[in-house]
Amino acid sequence: MKVDLRSDTLTQPDAGMREAMLRAPLGDDVFGEDPTVIKLETTLATLFGFEAGLFCPSGTMANQIAIKTHTQPLDEIICDKLSHIYNYETGGWAFHSGVSVRLTEGARGKMSVEQVEELLLPDYDWYPNTRLVTIENTVNKGGGSVYTLDEMRALSDFCKAKGLAFHLDGARIFNALTALGHGPDALHGLFHSASVCLSKGLGAPVGSVLLGGAAFIKRARKIRKAMGGGMRQSGILAAAGLYALENNVKRLADDHRRAKRIAETLRRCPWVKEVMPTETNIVIFTVQDAQETTARLAGAGILVSPFSPIHIRMVTYLHITDDMVGYVTEKLQELYPA
Ligand SMILES: *Cc1c(COP(=O)(O)O)cnc(C)c1O
């Protein structure tokens, strides 16, 4: 058996999703005339309580457009040391927006109000202007850790009081909401903008939607065009996103249950030093030598991502079945015979 746990981006559209893509009414979205794109944008904006949405080719572009729209050169953004925006977007904040970054050292990637407050700078000529705070929910490098509603609300209130913009990198926001047992309406009014990814756990092939106020999205739309992200008959992709929202949100709890089962087995393996708490679909654990363990797992047909010299990440998603998880748990226990 082969079980690929490297990433929840590995999903392939199923027959129903491909059918929805074939049937989608299309138009030129640069002219604002693709009905399926408009439907996806308005559906997500309504769900999350924003005025408007913008379909983007990737989550990276959605986050980078948000940063560019919220800031001016010489501004500074605050994010966590583990955040995707800081680690995995090629330093795009400097390249696209000319801003600097100051990092919190949160708990599994989750920042607190106190940590943000410590990083605010006085208004001197020699300091950048703190302008934007971004959080990620769930936090990928935090092992899929989840900000609770109270934690998000506290940060939101603080940002509002300080006049700072507050952005959510919601690549896995539906995983977070599933773990919390809330619908997207629980987030209404907390953020100035949010990105929501369709091509992670939701299983669409391409795309993220940036959400915000009408004026924010109008500006963001111009920046998307400047970045080369204006797409034409992109409704064929948006249709996959609409299908994913309809069909693949309710099954995320299964991914979480399967990830927890893998984590429990890892905790019983003597060769595993530590397993991060597993709240959603991501399992991160510590070993002696991540490369060596990754190769050994690959030999047993289990593909994983080495996340640092000593960390390994496994991710569950819609192609990972109970049978596969059974196979993985069996192999994990045989991996290093005594
Ligand atoms: C995957 C991901 C993104 C966006 O990634 P793309 O591959 O550019 O779509 C953003 N934030 C987080 C936390 C992610 O995991």
XYZ file of C-alpha atoms and ligand atoms in Angstrom:
353
model
C 0.000 0.000 0.000
C 1.143 3.571 -0.640
C -0.049 6.315 1.707
C 0.943 9.871 0.873
C 0.727 12.041 3.991
C 3.003 14.819 2.740
C 0.313 17.480 2.317
C -3.398 18.199 2.038
C -2.589 19.925 -1.268
C -2.259 16.512 -2.956
C -6.003 16.080 -3.535
C -7.372 15.278 -6.993
C -10.854 16.462 -8.027
C -13.374 13.606 -7.812
C -15.989 12.810 -10.473
C -18.632 15.110 -8.934
C -16.214 18.021 -8.808
C -15.084 17.481 -12.416
C -18.744 17.333 -13.458
C -19.430 20.654 -11.678
C -16.434 22.192 -13.477
C -17.710 20.982 -16.873
C -21.157 22.436 -16.304
C -20.089 25.839 -14.897
C -21.347 28.926 -16.758
C -18.312 31.036 -17.687
C -17.389 34.589 -18.686
C -14.346 36.858 -18.729
C -13.580 37.590 -15.081
C -11.178 40.443 -15.876
C -14.318 42.128 -17.267
C -16.133 41.027 -14.077
C -18.383 38.797 -16.175
C -17.790 35.264 -14.926
C -20.977 34.251 -13.075
C -19.344 31.265 -11.351
C -16.461 33.342 -9.990
C -18.928 35.968 -8.772
C -20.982 33.251 -7.104
C -17.931 31.821 -5.306
C -16.792 35.281 -4.152
C -20.214 36.319 -2.879
C -20.883 32.931 -1.268
C -17.702 33.090 0.806
C -18.093 36.807 1.581
C -21.612 36.165 2.895
C -20.547 33.113 4.911
C -17.728 35.000 6.647
C -19.552 38.336 6.974
C -17.525 40.437 4.524
C -18.786 42.804 1.817
C -16.791 41.296 -1.029
C -14.411 38.565 -2.179
C -11.643 38.132 -4.731
C -10.761 34.782 -6.303
C -6.968 34.378 -6.440
C -4.786 31.690 -8.038
C -3.130 30.807 -4.704
C -3.223 31.415 -0.980
C 0.173 33.051 -1.224
C -1.171 35.605 -3.683
C -4.254 36.245 -1.544
C -2.090 36.909 1.547
C 0.394 39.052 -0.375
C -2.380 41.130 -1.942
C -3.839 41.626 1.547
C -0.480 42.863 2.863
C -0.018 45.171 -0.139
C -3.548 46.556 0.215
C -3.249 47.216 3.969
C 0.241 48.783 3.962
C 2.570 51.426 2.528
C 6.333 50.974 2.095
C 8.119 51.583 5.459
C 5.204 50.045 7.344
C 5.717 46.961 9.472
C 3.612 43.862 9.884
C 3.464 41.604 12.925
C 3.139 37.871 12.452
C 4.320 34.793 14.271
C 7.717 33.171 13.777
C 5.948 30.002 12.562
C 3.603 31.733 10.117
C 3.277 30.790 6.462
C 3.477 34.483 5.527
C 6.916 34.695 7.132
C 8.323 31.278 6.210
C 6.818 30.086 2.959
C 5.916 33.079 0.792
C 9.479 33.773 -0.382
C 9.694 36.991 1.633
C 7.029 38.462 -0.635
C 6.154 41.136 1.962
C 9.531 42.782 1.263
C 9.371 42.218 -2.483
C 5.793 43.319 -3.190
C 5.067 45.708 -0.339
C 8.406 47.105 0.916
C 7.433 46.386 4.517
C 9.362 44.884 7.407
C 8.223 42.071 9.653
C 8.386 41.700 13.421
C 7.782 38.270 14.873
C 5.980 36.977 17.913
C 7.178 33.732 19.455
C 3.789 32.294 20.169
C 2.592 29.024 21.628
C 2.642 26.588 18.682
C 2.422 29.613 16.403
C -0.379 31.353 18.289
C 0.366 34.914 19.383
C -1.152 36.607 22.424
C -2.195 40.240 22.887
C 0.711 40.728 25.328
C 3.217 39.462 22.758
C 1.852 41.821 20.101
C 1.788 44.751 22.505
C 5.514 44.276 23.244
C 6.338 44.642 19.552
C 4.512 47.921 18.925
C 6.914 50.750 18.151
C 6.673 54.412 19.161
C 6.207 56.949 16.407
C 9.843 58.013 15.829
C 11.407 58.785 12.464
C 13.748 55.836 12.819
C 11.081 53.205 13.323
C 8.755 51.635 10.757
C 5.011 52.161 11.324
C 3.315 49.116 12.763
C 0.321 48.722 10.497
C -0.934 45.158 10.249
C -1.231 42.060 12.427
C -1.732 38.698 10.723
C -2.644 35.399 12.314
C -2.984 31.941 10.832
C -5.807 29.600 11.864
C -5.024 26.733 11.945
C -1.246 27.200 12.280
C 0.463 24.790 9.894
C 3.886 24.784 11.572
C 2.161 24.718 14.969
C 0.899 21.216 14.141
C -2.524 22.478 13.042
C -3.061 24.403 16.281
C -6.335 26.305 16.620
C -6.984 29.824 17.928
C -10.170 29.793 19.998
C -12.867 32.406 19.416
C -11.867 34.183 22.636
C -8.227 34.325 21.540
C -9.190 35.743 18.138
C -11.601 38.223 19.726
C -8.974 39.491 22.172
C -6.515 40.133 19.324
C -9.246 41.726 17.212
C -10.289 44.097 20.013
C -6.653 45.013 20.622
C -6.002 45.754 16.926
C -9.152 47.878 16.711
C -8.145 49.852 19.834
C -4.650 50.464 18.374
C -5.861 51.281 14.854
C -4.086 48.263 13.350
C -5.419 46.189 10.476
C -6.029 42.516 11.355
C -5.746 39.817 8.680
C -6.559 36.117 8.898
C -4.546 33.616 6.876
C -7.391 31.140 6.771
C -5.799 28.537 4.512
C -7.280 25.972 6.929
C -10.004 28.076 8.568
C -12.624 25.382 7.932
C -10.430 22.908 9.836
C -10.260 25.406 12.709
C -14.039 25.977 12.682
C -14.657 22.216 12.557
C -12.414 21.690 15.596
C -14.144 24.560 17.433
C -17.626 23.397 16.480
C -18.578 26.802 15.075
C -19.796 28.048 11.708
C -18.079 30.882 9.812
C -20.630 33.340 11.265
C -18.724 33.090 14.572
C -15.948 35.135 12.900
C -18.145 38.017 11.705
C -16.594 41.389 12.494
C -13.288 40.050 13.860
C -10.998 40.632 10.863
C -10.437 43.400 8.320
C -9.555 40.753 5.752
C -9.181 37.000 5.423
C -7.859 34.495 2.902
C -9.623 31.150 2.570
C -7.969 28.294 0.694
C -9.969 25.927 -1.497
C -7.093 23.686 -2.554
C -6.044 22.332 0.841
C -8.429 20.149 2.836
C -11.420 21.237 0.762
C -10.005 19.385 -2.221
C -10.353 21.885 -5.084
C -7.468 21.885 -7.562
C -6.672 25.626 -7.475
C -7.467 28.805 -5.656
C -8.025 30.933 -2.595
C -10.502 33.721 -1.987
C -9.494 36.995 -0.325
C -12.315 38.579 1.679
C -12.735 42.144 2.905
C -14.728 45.365 2.704
C -15.890 46.699 -0.678
C -13.200 49.418 -0.938
C -10.491 46.995 0.213
C -11.453 44.418 -2.415
C -11.692 47.081 -5.144
C -8.070 48.026 -4.415
C -7.065 44.362 -4.025
C -8.532 43.605 -7.447
C -6.239 46.189 -9.032
C -3.229 44.747 -7.189
C -4.167 41.223 -8.278
C -4.125 42.447 -11.901
C -0.762 44.143 -11.380
C 0.640 40.855 -10.023
C -0.610 39.039 -13.112
C -3.381 37.267 -11.251
C -6.315 38.502 -13.356
C -7.804 35.323 -14.817
C -10.312 35.003 -17.655
C -12.788 32.050 -17.676
C -11.720 31.147 -14.145
C -15.260 30.040 -13.312
C -14.125 26.565 -14.346
C -11.895 26.648 -11.250
C -14.361 28.555 -9.070
C -16.931 25.804 -9.779
C -14.599 23.328 -8.077
C -14.436 25.686 -5.088
C -18.233 25.930 -4.858
C -18.492 22.161 -5.074
C -15.871 21.830 -2.326
C -17.794 24.178 -0.021
C -20.966 22.195 -0.616
C -19.485 18.719 -0.198
C -16.120 18.704 1.520
C -16.468 20.905 4.593
C -18.674 18.505 6.524
C -16.173 15.648 6.153
C -13.190 17.493 7.693
C -13.987 15.977 11.103
C -13.032 12.567 9.614
C -9.576 13.908 8.729
C -9.167 15.162 12.300
C -10.213 11.833 13.775
C -7.705 10.016 11.518
C -4.867 12.412 12.383
C -5.528 11.855 16.098
C -5.394 8.092 15.576
C -1.968 8.402 13.923
C -0.759 10.738 16.700
C -1.840 8.285 19.403
C 0.153 5.521 17.739
C 3.207 7.761 17.408
C 3.031 8.539 21.121
C 3.424 4.823 21.811
C 6.482 4.463 19.533
C 9.742 4.472 21.535
C 11.643 6.054 18.612
C 9.383 9.145 18.637
C 10.595 11.798 21.067
C 7.566 14.071 21.110
C 4.253 14.503 19.314
C 2.687 17.959 19.184
C -0.924 18.081 20.403
C -3.082 17.104 17.406
C -6.176 19.295 17.137
C -6.926 19.088 13.412
C -5.531 17.284 10.329
C -1.800 17.873 10.930
C 0.545 15.703 12.987
C 4.040 17.017 13.754
C 6.470 14.902 15.729
C 10.118 14.921 16.769
C 12.657 12.226 15.965
C 16.440 11.829 16.116
C 16.973 12.351 12.383
C 14.036 13.438 10.220
C 15.725 12.557 6.899
C 16.562 9.045 8.032
C 13.041 8.417 9.380
C 11.468 9.905 6.246
C 13.476 7.483 4.082
C 12.605 4.545 6.325
C 8.890 5.450 6.156
C 9.110 5.788 2.370
C 10.520 2.246 2.293
C 7.280 1.116 3.949
C 5.185 3.052 1.395
C 4.432 5.990 3.699
C 5.360 9.420 2.383
C 5.827 12.271 4.874
C 7.414 15.737 4.936
C 10.573 16.325 6.937
C 9.801 19.735 8.478
C 13.173 20.433 10.113
C 16.259 18.282 10.826
C 14.270 16.683 13.674
C 10.596 17.286 12.829
C 8.275 15.328 10.546
C 4.830 16.389 9.382
C 1.967 14.089 8.372
C -1.303 15.463 7.017
C -4.646 13.718 6.537
C -7.072 14.763 3.788
C -9.929 13.412 1.718
C -8.043 10.594 -0.023
C -6.712 9.178 3.244
C -9.065 6.388 4.339
C -9.462 4.459 7.591
C -7.805 1.467 5.905
C -4.775 3.564 5.033
C -4.579 4.875 8.589
C -4.763 1.278 9.831
C -1.855 0.388 7.561
C 0.140 3.423 8.767
C -0.383 2.672 12.457
C 0.707 -0.938 11.889
C 3.860 0.074 10.014
C 4.781 2.774 12.536
C 4.995 0.161 15.251
C 7.219 -2.096 13.115
C 9.491 0.657 11.826
C 12.365 0.288 14.292
C 12.397 -3.334 15.459
C 13.968 -3.804 18.886
C -0.894 26.512 1.891
C -0.962 27.707 2.740
C -1.088 28.993 2.184
C -1.152 29.280 0.719
O -0.499 28.420 -0.067
P -0.602 28.352 -1.663
O 0.133 27.093 -1.917
O 0.049 29.564 -2.177
O -2.048 28.286 -2.044
C -1.161 30.052 3.048
N -1.137 29.873 4.371
C -1.047 28.660 4.945
C -1.070 28.534 6.417
C -0.946 27.529 4.145
O -0.839 26.337 4.723
